[in-house]
DNA sequence: CGACTAGTTGAACGACGTCAACCGTTGTGG
DNA sequence: CCACAACGGTTGACGTCGTTCAACTAGTCG
């Protein structure tokens, strides 16, 4: 018994399908839909798992956003990945026993825990799904690489533009973008932690982006007013997302 | 027929064993040793594979060092990973068809190409080895995360110290460190590309590290004179390397 | 109403980049 | 054998992007 109605799983199944290189069979969709998901909700800034944990389960994001982060000893924080509905942020715990990162909700977030054993059973029954999850972690790796390039070699203006481009596409993949606008409840402090700059500087760059007519970000909602200018400023090239097809 | 004598494979088998959570069986060691490796050598700064390639084979580093890198449109270069003997830098090509990065030799380097089909056959015969390779790519992901923290949140002095700590341990794992000293033929320009700073600044930090009696780096050889001071300066915590045991 | 959190803006500072000159080594061709 | 180009390293002067510190505003929740 899953405890979560099927509609809530929708982003999850949709995401898996968007990663797979083939069309999921009915049996595979059903197996995914029947996977026992144990629900939990978290408030903004609450940790879901923390470094050095040895989890016996993974979780899928159902609504909201999570941030995978690490900190230096003196408390400086670096977000190394965001995860949106449909993603499984800590899939590596299936093969790497102790976590080398923490994951926090950055906004009110609902997740569904899946026992490692349940996943192993799923992959035994449906080996192709195992390949899809493998592929998913490899795509996460590709995102990491792009973030390294972005944070290491681009100024803060294109850097922030790039992050917004990526998030828009990823949210669009799971149907969370309408009219170039989406829920994105990231504080400026959060953004700074992802981009490797301070919240003060985030504020200034955000002002430039706003004044340039590229985007608006307020009340937890991001709207892109000029996608072509934004993606050009970001030097955005979506190949690193390894999409099956280009989104609308 | 492999074309490469068995001793040259040694770092490769040794590395696989260092990743596995179990002791390799004789059959598994033999299967690895018999894997058809097609040799090739590259000079410093030569590309081995490049972004947008669609390779039908992976390669293992046998001697030397490779750099995985990406560039911005205006040519600024960011190294996102180094790979040392025993590593398989482009294992992801097995599941992600088009590469989102390039790999270059940073010094004269010998590699062995392995056909994707040969790997798939290996994993079919020895499923546990498939798990080990999966684990290897997840560890690469962990390194990426640590690099993001390092490059995003640490000043250039601890940042460089951290890189040297990591490389010392990884080279030690495959037996390439003696007396706290190893071959490390990275130019200052290379180092800058990995750390997200300029070669001029690399030179200054290197001087500080040298003057502080922490390391010496010249003639392509790195020697660590004061490991405890170096690792303290770097805030180095090796858990992210997911070692089975701590090295000497 | 006060406390707290998020955002906004200015001014001074500092880490790192840029530009430029110079040195030593290596390799190459006249 | 020497000339000289090419490359990597070294160092100084100066510029700039982003940080730090600080003050102020607005919204929210008890």
XYZ file of C-alpha atoms (C1' of nucleotides) in Angstrom:
556
model
C 0.000 0.000 0.000
C 1.618 3.213 -1.111
C -0.263 5.886 0.810
C 0.144 8.310 -2.085
C -2.550 8.609 -4.746
C -1.461 7.956 -8.280
C -1.743 11.480 -9.621
C 0.994 12.606 -7.252
C 3.343 10.111 -8.821
C 2.788 11.635 -12.184
C 5.912 13.837 -12.255
C 7.945 10.798 -11.208
C 6.752 8.513 -14.006
C 6.926 11.406 -16.439
C 10.500 12.125 -15.455
C 11.562 8.498 -15.805
C 10.011 8.430 -19.257
C 11.853 11.619 -20.205
C 15.170 9.978 -19.288
C 14.542 6.624 -20.954
C 15.664 6.200 -24.544
C 12.675 3.964 -25.256
C 8.938 4.196 -24.566
C 8.041 2.610 -21.251
C 5.863 -0.477 -21.510
C 2.554 -0.684 -19.699
C 4.102 -3.199 -17.302
C 6.954 -0.822 -16.539
C 4.637 2.135 -15.971
C 2.519 -0.025 -13.696
C 5.537 -1.233 -11.750
C 6.626 2.364 -11.220
C 3.147 3.393 -10.186
C 2.923 0.543 -7.681
C 6.309 1.218 -6.109
C 5.698 1.728 -2.368
C 6.269 5.423 -1.709
C 6.218 6.556 1.907
C 5.162 10.176 2.002
C 6.777 12.948 4.016
C 6.672 16.728 3.931
C 9.403 19.217 4.798
C 9.479 22.938 5.357
C 11.948 25.279 3.738
C 15.498 24.884 5.070
C 14.796 21.552 6.698
C 17.316 18.802 6.053
C 15.953 15.600 4.545
C 19.198 13.634 4.760
C 22.597 14.767 5.979
C 26.231 14.021 5.254
C 27.535 10.792 6.805
C 24.054 9.261 6.917
C 23.817 5.629 5.816
C 20.318 5.506 4.397
C 18.410 2.333 3.591
C 16.043 4.138 1.276
C 15.997 6.797 -1.449
C 13.355 9.416 -2.053
C 11.624 10.989 -5.017
C 10.651 14.648 -5.014
C 6.898 14.993 -5.572
C 6.344 18.718 -5.161
C 8.709 21.520 -4.257
C 12.485 21.713 -4.715
C 15.430 20.207 -2.868
C 19.041 21.376 -2.721
C 21.984 19.026 -2.472
C 24.750 20.862 -0.655
C 28.062 20.583 1.131
C 29.688 22.938 3.598
C 33.225 23.897 4.497
C 34.326 23.473 8.063
C 33.720 27.166 8.779
C 30.158 26.869 7.525
C 30.305 28.251 4.009
C 27.696 26.421 1.991
C 27.754 25.304 -1.625
C 24.697 23.950 -3.361
C 25.879 21.350 -5.876
C 22.501 20.413 -7.368
C 18.831 21.275 -7.325
C 16.195 18.621 -7.737
C 12.695 19.170 -9.001
C 9.561 16.991 -8.949
C 10.225 13.597 -10.479
C 13.902 13.527 -9.512
C 15.532 11.042 -7.126
C 18.274 13.159 -5.528
C 20.024 10.484 -3.467
C 19.946 7.543 -5.809
C 23.689 7.067 -5.240
C 22.980 5.821 -1.713
C 21.993 2.554 -3.344
C 25.674 1.908 -4.157
C 27.575 4.355 -1.962
C 26.760 3.529 1.607
C 27.620 6.753 3.381
C 26.420 10.051 1.974
C 29.005 12.687 1.103
C 26.415 15.488 0.964
C 23.270 16.780 2.620
C 19.907 17.459 1.039
C 17.512 20.116 2.255
C 14.118 21.299 1.129
C 14.423 24.859 -0.160
C 10.678 25.372 -0.031
C 7.790 23.390 1.382
C 8.376 20.039 -0.280
C 6.618 16.702 -0.449
C 8.662 13.615 -1.090
C 8.126 9.862 -1.224
C 10.640 7.481 0.335
C 11.417 4.244 -1.501
C 13.244 1.412 0.251
C 16.462 0.312 -1.406
C 15.128 -3.239 -1.423
C 12.037 -2.160 -3.302
C 14.220 -0.513 -5.943
C 16.434 -3.577 -6.227
C 13.329 -5.684 -6.678
C 12.037 -3.306 -9.339
C 15.280 -3.548 -11.295
C 15.296 -7.325 -11.011
C 11.807 -7.508 -12.493
C 12.392 -4.742 -15.037
C 16.075 -4.538 -15.971
C 15.455 -1.776 -18.469
C 14.310 0.456 -15.611
C 17.618 -0.173 -13.909
C 19.348 1.167 -16.994
C 17.131 4.224 -16.935
C 18.076 5.022 -13.340
C 21.716 4.470 -14.178
C 21.302 6.902 -17.015
C 19.668 9.357 -14.632
C 22.688 9.415 -12.340
C 24.960 9.905 -15.342
C 22.882 12.872 -16.427
C 23.228 14.281 -12.914
C 26.959 13.963 -13.445
C 26.677 15.909 -16.686
C 24.851 18.673 -14.823
C 27.650 18.758 -12.254
C 30.193 19.238 -14.999
C 28.257 22.084 -16.530
C 27.903 23.711 -13.103
C 31.655 23.506 -12.658
C 32.196 25.256 -15.955
C 29.507 27.769 -15.131
C 30.710 28.589 -11.631
C 34.388 28.453 -12.509
C 34.546 30.342 -15.760
C 31.572 32.624 -16.176
C 30.944 35.989 -14.557
C 28.036 36.231 -12.186
C 25.622 37.677 -14.729
C 25.822 34.869 -17.315
C 26.213 32.439 -14.466
C 22.864 33.293 -12.967
C 21.247 33.439 -16.389
C 22.537 29.928 -17.039
C 21.026 28.581 -13.842
C 17.645 30.027 -14.736
C 17.815 28.536 -18.233
C 18.560 25.113 -16.817
C 15.805 25.246 -14.231
C 13.235 26.443 -16.735
C 13.935 23.500 -19.008
C 13.972 20.960 -16.215
C 10.728 22.247 -14.765
C 9.183 22.320 -18.203
C 10.049 18.632 -18.640
C 7.694 17.746 -15.803
C 4.993 20.182 -16.832
C 5.628 22.900 -14.287
C 6.126 25.796 -16.693
C 3.241 27.781 -18.160
C 3.720 30.921 -20.212
C 7.457 31.017 -19.509
C 6.713 31.193 -15.820
C 7.141 28.771 -12.952
C 7.175 28.469 -9.196
C 10.745 28.990 -8.029
C 10.771 29.770 -4.317
C 14.537 30.279 -3.996
C 15.732 33.024 -1.688
C 18.582 35.220 -2.819
C 20.686 33.640 -0.124
C 19.939 30.214 -1.618
C 20.848 31.416 -5.097
C 24.124 32.734 -3.797
C 24.943 29.353 -2.283
C 24.367 27.698 -5.644
C 26.308 30.246 -7.668
C 29.200 30.646 -5.280
C 28.526 34.327 -4.623
C 26.996 36.307 -1.765
C 23.337 37.148 -1.450
C 24.206 40.823 -1.688
C 25.748 40.265 -5.062
C 22.845 38.067 -6.126
C 20.595 40.995 -5.439
C 22.617 43.292 -7.693
C 22.778 40.811 -10.580
C 19.082 40.105 -10.210
C 18.437 43.809 -10.545
C 20.456 43.871 -13.762
C 18.504 40.912 -15.131
C 15.259 42.595 -14.187
C 16.265 46.019 -15.527
C 17.427 44.362 -18.739
C 13.926 42.985 -19.212
C 15.172 39.390 -19.242
C 13.342 37.941 -16.265
C 11.411 38.752 -13.172
C 11.729 36.838 -9.943
C 9.533 37.735 -7.005
C 7.045 36.130 -4.713
C 8.675 32.786 -5.413
C 7.855 32.910 -9.108
C 10.295 33.129 -11.998
C 9.116 34.539 -15.310
C 11.330 34.668 -18.372
C 10.415 37.647 -20.524
C 13.098 37.199 -23.180
C 14.298 33.623 -23.510
C 16.549 34.271 -26.467
C 18.358 37.111 -24.732
C 18.624 35.101 -21.521
C 20.011 31.996 -23.169
C 22.385 34.076 -25.256
C 23.690 35.884 -22.158
C 24.135 32.479 -20.516
C 25.824 30.895 -23.555
C 23.236 28.228 -22.885
C 23.658 25.002 -24.860
C 21.261 22.330 -23.690
C 23.176 19.310 -24.987
C 24.533 18.639 -21.513
C 20.982 17.894 -20.327
C 20.914 14.858 -22.643
C 17.300 15.402 -23.606
C 15.643 12.986 -25.943
C 14.076 15.848 -27.863
C 14.139 19.611 -27.489
C 11.286 20.962 -25.377
C 8.791 23.478 -26.688
C 44.670 -10.813 -28.232
C 45.110 -7.682 -26.261
C 48.364 -6.220 -27.552
C 49.248 -4.950 -24.077
C 51.307 -7.067 -21.691
C 49.708 -7.886 -18.412
C 51.915 -5.786 -16.166
C 50.659 -2.667 -17.861
C 47.152 -3.564 -16.837
C 48.171 -3.707 -13.256
C 46.994 -0.210 -12.267
C 43.674 -0.965 -13.930
C 42.969 -4.193 -12.017
C 44.337 -2.597 -8.860
C 42.028 0.361 -9.253
C 38.974 -1.822 -9.844
C 39.815 -3.785 -6.712
C 40.167 -0.554 -4.733
C 36.639 0.453 -5.749
C 34.961 -2.901 -5.174
C 33.459 -3.565 -1.759
C 34.457 -7.235 -1.994
C 37.628 -9.084 -2.959
C 37.715 -9.892 -6.644
C 37.565 -13.587 -7.474
C 40.246 -15.194 -9.590
C 37.743 -15.496 -12.423
C 36.957 -11.786 -12.214
C 40.629 -10.792 -12.137
C 41.256 -13.038 -15.123
C 38.322 -11.589 -17.028
C 39.644 -8.083 -16.413
C 43.140 -9.112 -17.440
C 41.843 -10.670 -20.645
C 39.718 -7.695 -21.637
C 40.861 -6.620 -25.124
C 42.697 -3.327 -24.677
C 43.783 -1.504 -27.808
C 46.793 0.624 -26.970
C 47.358 4.224 -27.961
C 49.683 6.995 -26.823
C 49.087 10.717 -26.705
C 51.307 13.723 -26.175
C 50.590 16.489 -23.729
C 47.634 18.694 -24.779
C 46.374 16.237 -27.333
C 42.657 15.495 -27.254
C 41.681 11.857 -26.838
C 37.958 12.390 -27.291
C 36.037 15.620 -27.799
C 32.636 17.010 -26.968
C 29.799 15.814 -29.231
C 31.685 12.626 -30.113
C 29.593 9.449 -30.116
C 32.172 6.865 -29.136
C 31.687 3.115 -29.441
C 34.457 2.391 -26.934
C 35.804 3.595 -23.598
C 39.418 3.814 -22.536
C 41.452 3.132 -19.426
C 44.415 5.290 -18.483
C 47.545 3.124 -18.215
C 50.264 5.715 -17.607
C 50.133 9.492 -17.462
C 47.206 11.754 -16.608
C 44.141 12.923 -18.501
C 41.990 15.989 -17.966
C 38.255 16.061 -18.581
C 37.327 19.614 -19.528
C 34.709 21.886 -20.994
C 35.055 25.325 -22.532
C 32.887 28.399 -22.788
C 32.122 29.766 -26.205
C 34.867 32.366 -25.881
C 37.398 29.669 -25.125
C 37.784 29.788 -21.361
C 38.576 26.282 -20.204
C 37.509 24.469 -17.059
C 38.962 21.133 -16.079
C 36.224 19.167 -14.311
C 38.209 16.035 -13.471
C 41.638 14.508 -13.628
C 42.107 10.807 -14.242
C 45.108 8.766 -13.212
C 46.302 5.280 -14.175
C 43.580 2.699 -13.603
C 40.717 5.115 -14.196
C 38.175 4.895 -17.031
C 37.416 8.580 -17.697
C 34.616 8.194 -20.245
C 32.692 5.280 -18.854
C 29.487 7.315 -19.154
C 29.658 6.968 -22.944
C 28.317 3.464 -22.407
C 24.922 4.924 -21.467
C 25.081 8.540 -22.678
C 25.575 8.444 -26.406
C 27.000 11.887 -27.089
C 29.802 13.237 -24.942
C 29.219 16.519 -23.127
C 32.950 17.029 -22.460
C 36.382 16.590 -23.964
C 39.311 14.633 -22.587
C 42.929 15.538 -23.225
C 46.230 14.079 -22.137
C 47.984 16.570 -19.878
C 51.298 14.746 -20.213
C 52.544 11.928 -22.407
C 49.916 9.298 -21.713
C 49.301 5.694 -22.665
C 45.746 4.417 -22.721
C 43.930 1.249 -23.697
C 40.674 1.399 -25.614
C 37.912 -1.076 -24.708
C 34.956 -1.619 -27.005
C 31.549 -0.974 -25.431
C 30.488 -4.436 -26.545
C 33.431 -6.010 -24.739
C 32.407 -4.219 -21.542
C 28.790 -5.262 -21.921
C 29.965 -8.826 -22.383
C 32.145 -8.570 -19.300
C 29.232 -7.360 -17.193
C 26.973 -10.099 -18.516
C 29.509 -12.760 -17.492
C 30.442 -11.057 -14.215
C 27.543 -8.960 -12.934
C 29.459 -7.960 -9.819
C 31.973 -6.157 -12.019
C 29.140 -4.174 -13.526
C 28.261 -3.010 -10.031
C 31.874 -2.012 -9.428
C 31.948 0.152 -12.543
C 28.644 1.687 -11.572
C 30.149 2.461 -8.201
C 33.158 4.006 -9.931
C 31.007 6.490 -11.815
C 29.186 7.374 -8.595
C 32.521 8.053 -6.922
C 33.425 10.307 -9.835
C 30.207 12.142 -9.059
C 31.293 12.523 -5.448
C 34.574 14.033 -6.621
C 32.647 16.482 -8.787
C 30.642 17.603 -5.782
C 33.748 18.135 -3.706
C 35.325 20.107 -6.545
C 32.258 22.315 -6.672
C 32.551 23.031 -2.973
C 36.277 23.546 -3.301
C 36.150 25.865 -6.299
C 33.054 27.687 -5.135
C 33.741 28.291 -1.498
C 37.435 28.106 -0.733
C 40.105 30.725 -1.404
C 42.796 29.836 -3.858
C 45.332 28.753 -1.244
C 43.256 26.032 0.447
C 41.756 25.248 -2.931
C 45.076 24.306 -4.436
C 46.112 22.485 -1.290
C 42.933 20.444 -1.544
C 43.637 19.430 -5.113
C 47.103 18.241 -4.174
C 45.739 16.232 -1.246
C 43.231 14.514 -3.502
C 45.762 13.700 -6.197
C 48.276 12.350 -3.703
C 45.737 9.928 -2.314
C 44.466 8.832 -5.693
C 47.959 8.268 -7.017
C 48.885 6.416 -3.854
C 45.949 4.057 -4.400
C 47.563 2.797 -7.587
C 51.076 2.707 -6.167
C 52.449 5.849 -7.780
C 53.555 7.624 -4.605
C 56.895 6.973 -2.920
C 58.185 9.036 -0.033
C 55.325 11.535 -0.311
C 56.399 12.265 -3.856
C 54.880 11.524 -7.250
C 55.047 12.401 -10.916
C 52.638 15.243 -11.543
C 53.448 16.907 -14.863
C 50.792 19.636 -14.678
C 51.697 23.069 -15.987
C 50.635 26.085 -14.006
C 48.272 26.931 -16.812
C 46.666 23.489 -16.422
C 46.332 23.936 -12.701
C 44.636 27.264 -13.236
C 42.111 25.646 -15.553
C 41.254 23.097 -12.879
C 41.032 25.595 -10.039
C 39.205 28.317 -11.933
C 42.016 30.854 -11.558
C 44.700 32.240 -13.858
C 48.144 30.760 -14.286
C 49.646 33.957 -12.901
C 47.714 33.512 -9.713
C 48.614 29.826 -9.603
C 52.229 30.860 -9.621
C 51.757 33.136 -6.632
C 49.867 30.561 -4.574
C 52.408 27.933 -5.493
C 55.109 30.237 -4.188
C 53.209 30.566 -0.913
C 52.873 26.802 -0.632
C 56.557 26.396 -1.364
C 57.668 29.182 0.979
C 55.453 27.730 3.672
C 57.359 24.473 3.402
C 54.209 22.510 2.526
C 55.099 21.165 -0.892
C 57.444 21.506 -3.788
C 56.357 21.178 -7.396
C 58.931 21.385 -10.148
C 60.165 19.343 -13.021
C 56.811 17.608 -13.156
C 57.182 16.143 -9.686
C 55.087 16.951 -6.622
C 56.535 16.361 -3.180
C 54.553 16.912 -0.011
C 56.843 17.993 2.809
C 54.191 18.517 5.474
C 51.059 16.461 4.916
C 49.350 17.456 8.130
C 49.806 21.162 7.436
C 48.701 20.705 3.834
C 45.580 18.753 4.662
C 44.728 21.160 7.459
C 45.078 24.151 5.136
C 42.847 22.331 2.651
C 40.259 21.300 5.266
C 40.787 17.950 3.628
C 38.334 15.223 4.646
C 38.739 12.114 2.534
C 35.302 10.635 3.101
C 34.138 11.919 -0.271
C 36.640 9.581 -1.960
C 34.657 6.602 -0.621
C 37.782 4.578 0.113
C 37.427 1.115 1.516
C 40.191 1.804 4.010
C 42.400 4.770 4.738
C 45.702 4.719 2.836
C 49.055 4.768 4.592
C 3.213 45.480 18.736
C 7.957 43.530 18.477
C 10.860 39.918 16.406
C 12.307 37.745 12.601
C 13.284 36.940 7.752
C 14.058 38.570 2.996
C 15.241 42.127 0.143
C 17.697 46.576 -1.157
C 21.317 49.807 -1.506
C 25.771 52.442 -0.529
C 30.743 52.734 0.577
C 35.224 50.709 1.443
C 38.012 46.828 0.918
C 40.484 42.835 -0.945
C 41.292 38.750 -3.721
C 42.173 37.740 -8.038
C 42.655 39.230 -12.985
C 45.074 41.762 -16.589
C 48.952 43.500 -18.770
C 53.567 43.417 -19.348
C 58.340 42.528 -18.878
C 61.904 39.240 -18.158
C 64.232 34.567 -17.478
C 65.495 29.696 -18.449
C 64.997 25.574 -21.159
C 64.135 23.133 -25.215
C 64.032 22.267 -29.882
C 64.698 23.508 -34.671
C 66.679 25.131 -38.843
C 70.274 27.835 -41.261
C 77.236 25.570 -33.691
C 74.612 29.388 -33.143
C 70.164 32.043 -33.781
C 65.905 32.330 -32.418
C 61.322 30.974 -31.734
C 58.241 28.683 -28.524
C 56.919 27.520 -24.117
C 56.669 27.546 -19.118
C 57.706 29.983 -15.148
C 58.346 34.420 -12.279
C 57.382 38.900 -10.777
C 55.538 43.835 -10.520
C 51.932 47.481 -11.197
C 47.440 48.325 -11.556
C 42.351 47.439 -12.482
C 38.008 45.226 -11.319
C 34.602 42.114 -9.807
C 32.684 40.515 -5.973
C 32.932 40.749 -0.702
C 32.179 42.857 3.658
C 29.994 45.862 6.663
C 26.260 48.438 7.560
C 21.962 50.748 7.408
C 17.269 50.767 6.058
C 12.631 48.861 4.229
C 8.798 45.641 3.766
C 6.275 41.552 4.841
C 4.945 37.947 8.153
C 4.043 35.624 12.219
C 3.711 35.250 17.225
